[in-house]
């Protein structure tokens, strides 16, 4: 790549946390140039009025969302909008020749009935939707390379699926025993003024939410079912943790072969992710801390087996806004463009 | 007191953080019974729908604000409303025979022009306002005992004035050198969904706000001027700290007599607050932590002298929602009712 | 009770977090007087040098541990020592007529072989150990009333067992499916300078520890087995959460009768805990936040059923240092003395 | 630079927080290769056993400190040791031809008597010490370029001096009025198991320490005096803030010319730092948040003037471990090597 070859990218919905991660990552990415930041409620504002830490670094305004303008100016479009909006814009953008990476739930489901059942939105864009690829590179690397439309995974599904995939793909667990107890920092709730996300309320506290009915459940189940080649139902329980970023998924499942030991599984996981530069399988007895992953696109995975109960416990830690959102989208972009998968993506966090 | 003698109290503006502290303190107070909780936006809701931790403990609904109903049902009314509303309700409540403790800024100023200049609200209730007493018991205990209307101090002024009062009253410092660098937990911003108060934004961060123009400045100056018997201007800078509760005021001033040492000042402060059960003067070399004060009505004060610069540094720590708000109001209530000043008020925090 | 009847109590191991909670609770308890604070490493120090927030409130020194002195001065002795020490002191104290409440693991096991297997300590005090009662009042209220020696439960077992007991006792779940995903604030690690408990390391982070081998596992299993009248093995995974206090246990189990709905279970739990003033069963759709429990002796329990998976999910929240430790010990003391079970115990937290 | 030209660097004292920042920055720096990590207490251990997040990324062991080995293997040596050790090693390293960047206080003082008075360590290395340059590039860029020995500034002095320098250099303030109220995250206390740095103690709390006698005071005063061309005494008060990283210095001083307004000072500061890529002067009315600086080598500066008091208030925010420590050392290295000052240094933080 050289500077004259930089690809022109735009971000629709740049004012949220996903948007500002994309801005940071794309500013430092050698292959792209940001030429459009869009948003409705904040149209007309300087981007630095929303994010003053970018003062003297970003000189872009938020513009109104106009698909003609976007398509005219950008080859790549990231959509970071509330669920139900991307599916209205994407057909036009695709038609005009853009490549689209959608960070909402709109293009994550191969079965739009599932989408409609859980998201209460009727869909008119079946023709486009069937072409979307689920943007989890560790599972769908080759398809992503060929795709024009990526449905980027949710943050919880990313952590959950990276923990479960080798187990399900290799048939090592009884799928119906899978329980995902997930814990997320509060930035997952978005940049909106909700009472329960206030520091005064959320700090020094902890609780579950969306028990037995969180929307990430069908997304996880879709991919699990594909991997297991049978319909899989998982138990998924998210919790809000008093920290800004990071997700830990603690995944429980019963082993089909109770003779498997921890080291066997570490070997299997390591082999499964051999070509995945952003999955770091930890050695025996080391369990991941979310802080290790924060500020990086890495998923850390620790594995334990309990011979008393014949269960495997897999713990996976990611930065919910990077590997769980914007970083993964850039990872997909790298694949789509034929660039090194790691281009422009942080692999080493600051600690502590 | 016996149960049949319980005083009937009401809280207008019960849905905020000041309100819920009052509810907790008054539920455990032996002399009162809560008979009214009022609020506009949440009228009709069960109180526990706002604060589910009170489930099975509080069985009251939020009612619309109707002054007749309130006066009919309550002898004591706490007003916990945004600035500019108490001054519209109080004249009626007083006329109907209620005693009023206002937690807003409306009755803190003896000079209503100062109020109007800083709060941009014209006032029609001069006749009532002149009778209000500034509810800082450590300075105005006797007046509070006689009063029907208390303007409860702001949280920052409480911490600042308890640190400055002995120095100014005894003429120990050059008043114009006083600098108050104050730090507050985020609950001081109220129970409202502001972006800058989100855990994702406020946690792991720190910044100043309202520099050189925070509204608590004239409130502090009014009392300082009275104590110093001259017009005093202070430098007051508040900071937002990543924690739910607590205020620390670090107060700097130049000593008039550079020969004073730390122990002298500890003696002077201890004498000044001898009859004040809620001020705890720390021994030599001990500086307060806000956590010590949290969950109590105590103000911890630590004192240092820098002989190199002839400055005194006073650090005062309070719980912004208790001694800085609801607890202080109950302390005033105790004085108004002729009860022990400490009745129903926590003096010992949990630690850590 | 009147003041002349106050019971004399002592705390051995008063310098830790459990110790200082006991000091706070017992200072405010109407029935007792603290006459001894003991510790080895800190013997000779003023208690306030360890906990300066108690300045001007506590005037006691830490004394060396001398069983004769303790027995001479105290009727009730709380032991808050590392595991393996209480079992050396208790026989003497009991013999001298003291009543002992031990906060370590030493007297939690009816089967000392289990204790020795997990705690690597041989025991010589079988004769005394068999008389110990497991100090969970919600299950063993009557035995506690009669006992001279209480083995107070661990913090995790308290939260876990209060969530599981109604299910196991009534035979509602398949016991071997029970998974406890527990989350604790860092004060559970004690007042010791461990790197992983530093704010710089533990804040903004989250991780599991002791996976498949935490010592609270056999303690939980002992009581579960008794309730289920069969040997039960549970999966127990603790996590360290970036907050000072509080535990949430998220408990999963498969229902034997898939027809049971959430409301059925709420009814069953409410009945089970009808006489337990410190268990608060939340209404349908409300899940507990640990912050609600902090500063109280309450256990909040929320219940969900997932008809898709036939699992029940029970969430229980406690303050790990109060209901999980010192408060529960005082609750046991109240029962032993024939006092109201709630005497001197906080039931209402500050919020936020 | 190309790979064959990579400069060989070593870090003595790599196990602390400064060390691990250096490791991260130098791993990603295009001009260097880490060939030695040294430490005494952890000698022989794998570096990843101390910092498991570096698993599969760093394959180095901590080695014992042997000056011959170090000098043999490394052209550049970073010393991250407790105060008083660098001055014993540096003469040998310099003699052997190494260039040394010391992160301790040992080479920060031009007057070793001041060092000995505050650090209680006699010095035998005057000949070397006089050649040391104070490693604050914004003030001493040219000297650093020529130097073989850098005394890297303390974290508080960095934040304080960047706020004060333009004011003192231009004679805009009365130097004796300067008060620095500084606030730091707890990582400034180092990776050691101190009780007051535990999350359980430090979280949700705030307090001052080292009031009137912190060792960074003479370091700040030395540079201030040089800038003001007169002896300057400052008031410096550090506070511990419940967050892992970040420093905010709130600096107060009385303006000599009360007619100066905020915009004047913004212009003056912007000019002063025109050639300093790591100082970001904020526009009118914007005050820095420490979080903006975290993960970067940037110092954000906000400026306010209070016409009521004729004071200027300057707020400067840095990451204490990067611009306050390891990043600044790398910035000095870049200058010493003749590389771009910004090489390998992060300029854009993740937010939130």
Coordinates of C-alpha atoms in Angstrom, one line a residue, chain C residues 98-298:
Chain C
X98 CA -16.8 -19.3 76.6
X99 CA -19.1 -19.4 73.7
X100 CA -17.2 -19.3 70.4
X101 CA -18.2 -18.1 67.0
X102 CA -15.5 -19.0 64.5
X103 CA -15.3 -17.2 61.2
X104 CA -12.7 -19.5 59.7
X105 CA -13.3 -22.8 58.0
X106 CA -12.3 -24.9 61.0
X107 CA -15.7 -25.7 62.3
X108 CA -17.7 -25.8 59.2
X109 CA -17.3 -29.5 58.4
X110 CA -19.1 -32.3 60.1
X111 CA -16.6 -34.6 58.4
X112 CA -13.1 -33.6 59.4
X113 CA -11.6 -35.8 56.8
X114 CA -13.1 -33.5 54.2
X115 CA -11.6 -30.6 56.0
X116 CA -8.2 -32.2 56.2
X117 CA -8.3 -33.2 52.5
X118 CA -9.0 -29.6 51.3
X119 CA -7.3 -27.6 54.0
X120 CA -4.2 -29.9 54.6
X121 CA -4.5 -29.6 58.3
X122 CA -4.7 -32.6 60.7
X123 CA -7.2 -32.2 63.5
X124 CA -6.9 -33.2 67.1
X125 CA -10.2 -31.7 68.3
X126 CA -12.8 -34.2 67.1
X127 CA -14.6 -34.1 70.4
X128 CA -15.3 -30.4 70.2
X129 CA -15.7 -30.3 66.4
X130 CA -18.7 -32.6 66.5
X131 CA -20.6 -30.2 68.7
X132 CA -20.1 -27.3 66.3
X133 CA -23.1 -26.0 64.4
X134 CA -23.0 -24.6 60.9
X135 CA -23.9 -21.0 61.4
X136 CA -26.4 -20.4 58.6
X137 CA -29.5 -19.3 60.6
X138 CA -31.9 -19.7 57.7
X139 CA -31.2 -23.5 57.8
X140 CA -30.1 -24.2 61.3
X141 CA -31.8 -21.6 63.4
X142 CA -32.8 -24.0 66.2
X143 CA -29.5 -25.7 66.5
X144 CA -27.7 -22.4 66.7
X145 CA -29.9 -21.4 69.6
X146 CA -28.6 -24.3 71.6
X147 CA -25.0 -24.2 70.6
X148 CA -21.9 -23.1 72.3
X149 CA -19.7 -23.3 69.2
X150 CA -20.6 -21.9 65.7
X151 CA -18.7 -22.5 62.5
X152 CA -19.7 -19.5 60.6
X153 CA -20.2 -20.1 56.8
X154 CA -17.9 -18.8 54.1
X155 CA -19.1 -15.9 52.1
X156 CA -19.6 -17.8 48.8
X157 CA -21.4 -20.7 50.6
X158 CA -23.8 -18.3 52.2
X159 CA -24.8 -16.8 48.9
X160 CA -24.8 -20.1 47.1
X161 CA -26.8 -22.1 49.7
X162 CA -29.4 -19.5 50.2
X163 CA -30.0 -19.7 46.4
X164 CA -30.0 -23.5 46.3
X165 CA -31.6 -24.6 49.5
X166 CA -35.3 -24.4 48.6
X167 CA -34.6 -26.1 45.3
X168 CA -32.7 -29.0 46.9
X169 CA -34.8 -29.3 49.9
X170 CA -38.0 -29.6 47.9
X171 CA -36.4 -31.8 45.3
X172 CA -37.1 -29.4 42.5
X173 CA -33.9 -29.7 40.6
X174 CA -31.5 -32.4 39.4
X175 CA -28.7 -31.8 41.9
X176 CA -25.9 -32.8 39.6
X177 CA -26.8 -30.0 37.2
X178 CA -26.1 -27.3 39.7
X179 CA -23.6 -24.7 38.5
X180 CA -22.7 -21.7 40.7
X181 CA -21.0 -18.9 38.8
X182 CA -20.0 -16.6 41.7
X183 CA -18.6 -13.1 41.6
X184 CA -17.0 -11.3 44.5
X185 CA -15.6 -7.9 45.4
X186 CA -12.0 -8.0 46.3
X187 CA -12.3 -7.5 50.1
X188 CA -13.0 -11.2 50.1
X189 CA -9.2 -11.6 49.6
X190 CA -8.6 -10.1 53.0
X191 CA -6.5 -7.2 54.2
X192 CA -3.2 -8.4 52.8
X193 CA -0.9 -6.8 50.3
X194 CA -1.4 -9.2 47.3
X195 CA -0.4 -7.9 43.9
X196 CA -3.6 -9.2 42.2
X197 CA -5.7 -7.3 44.7
X198 CA -4.1 -4.0 44.1
X199 CA -6.4 -1.4 42.6
X200 CA -4.0 -0.9 39.7
X201 CA -4.4 -4.6 38.8
X202 CA -7.9 -5.5 39.9
X203 CA -9.8 -2.3 38.8
X204 CA -11.3 -2.3 35.3
X205 CA -10.7 -6.0 35.1
X206 CA -12.4 -9.3 35.8
X207 CA -11.3 -12.9 35.9
X208 CA -12.1 -16.3 37.4
X209 CA -9.8 -18.1 39.9
X210 CA -9.8 -21.3 41.8
X211 CA -11.7 -22.9 38.9
X212 CA -12.7 -26.5 39.7
X213 CA -10.8 -26.5 43.0
X214 CA -11.9 -23.6 45.3
X215 CA -12.1 -24.7 49.0
X216 CA -15.6 -23.4 49.3
X217 CA -16.8 -26.2 47.0
X218 CA -16.8 -29.0 49.7
X219 CA -18.5 -26.7 52.1
X220 CA -21.3 -26.0 49.7
X221 CA -21.5 -29.7 48.8
X222 CA -21.8 -30.8 52.4
X223 CA -24.9 -28.7 53.0
X224 CA -26.4 -29.5 49.6
X225 CA -26.0 -33.2 50.2
X226 CA -27.7 -32.9 53.5
X227 CA -30.6 -31.0 51.9
X228 CA -30.9 -33.3 49.0
X229 CA -30.4 -36.4 51.1
X230 CA -27.9 -37.7 48.5
X231 CA -24.4 -36.9 47.7
X232 CA -24.3 -33.8 45.6
X233 CA -21.4 -32.4 43.5
X234 CA -21.7 -28.8 42.4
X235 CA -19.7 -26.8 39.9
X236 CA -18.4 -23.7 41.7
X237 CA -16.5 -21.0 39.9
X238 CA -15.5 -17.8 41.7
X239 CA -14.6 -14.6 39.9
X240 CA -12.9 -11.4 41.2
X241 CA -14.9 -8.3 40.4
X242 CA -13.6 -4.7 40.4
X243 CA -15.4 -3.5 43.5
X244 CA -14.6 -3.6 47.2
X245 CA -17.6 -5.6 48.6
X246 CA -20.5 -7.7 47.5
X247 CA -21.1 -11.2 46.1
X248 CA -23.5 -12.3 43.4
X249 CA -24.0 -16.0 42.9
X250 CA -25.7 -16.9 39.6
X251 CA -27.0 -20.4 40.1
X252 CA -28.1 -22.6 37.2
X253 CA -29.9 -26.0 37.6
X254 CA -32.2 -28.1 35.5
X255 CA -35.8 -28.4 36.8
X256 CA -37.2 -31.8 37.4
X257 CA -40.6 -30.5 36.4
X258 CA -40.3 -28.4 33.3
X259 CA -43.8 -27.1 33.9
X260 CA -42.8 -24.9 36.8
X261 CA -42.8 -21.2 36.0
X262 CA -41.1 -18.3 37.6
X263 CA -44.0 -17.4 39.8
X264 CA -44.2 -20.9 41.2
X265 CA -40.6 -20.7 42.3
X266 CA -41.1 -17.2 43.8
X267 CA -43.9 -18.6 45.9
X268 CA -41.9 -21.6 47.0
X269 CA -38.9 -19.4 47.9
X270 CA -41.0 -16.9 49.7
X271 CA -42.6 -19.7 51.8
X272 CA -39.3 -21.3 52.5
X273 CA -37.9 -18.0 53.9
X274 CA -41.1 -16.8 55.5
X275 CA -39.5 -16.6 58.9
X276 CA -36.1 -15.4 57.8
X277 CA -36.0 -11.6 58.2
X278 CA -32.7 -11.3 56.3
X279 CA -33.8 -13.0 53.0
X280 CA -35.6 -10.7 50.6
X281 CA -37.2 -12.6 47.7
X282 CA -37.6 -10.1 44.8
X283 CA -40.8 -9.9 42.6
X284 CA -41.0 -11.3 39.1
X285 CA -38.5 -9.9 36.7
X286 CA -36.4 -8.1 39.3
X287 CA -32.8 -9.3 39.6
X288 CA -30.6 -8.3 42.5
X289 CA -27.7 -5.8 42.4
X290 CA -25.0 -6.4 44.9
X291 CA -25.0 -2.8 45.9
X292 CA -28.5 -3.2 47.3
X293 CA -27.1 -5.6 49.9
X294 CA -24.0 -3.7 50.7
X295 CA -23.9 -2.4 54.2
X296 CA -26.7 -4.7 55.3
X297 CA -27.2 -8.3 56.5
X298 CA -29.8 -8.9 53.7

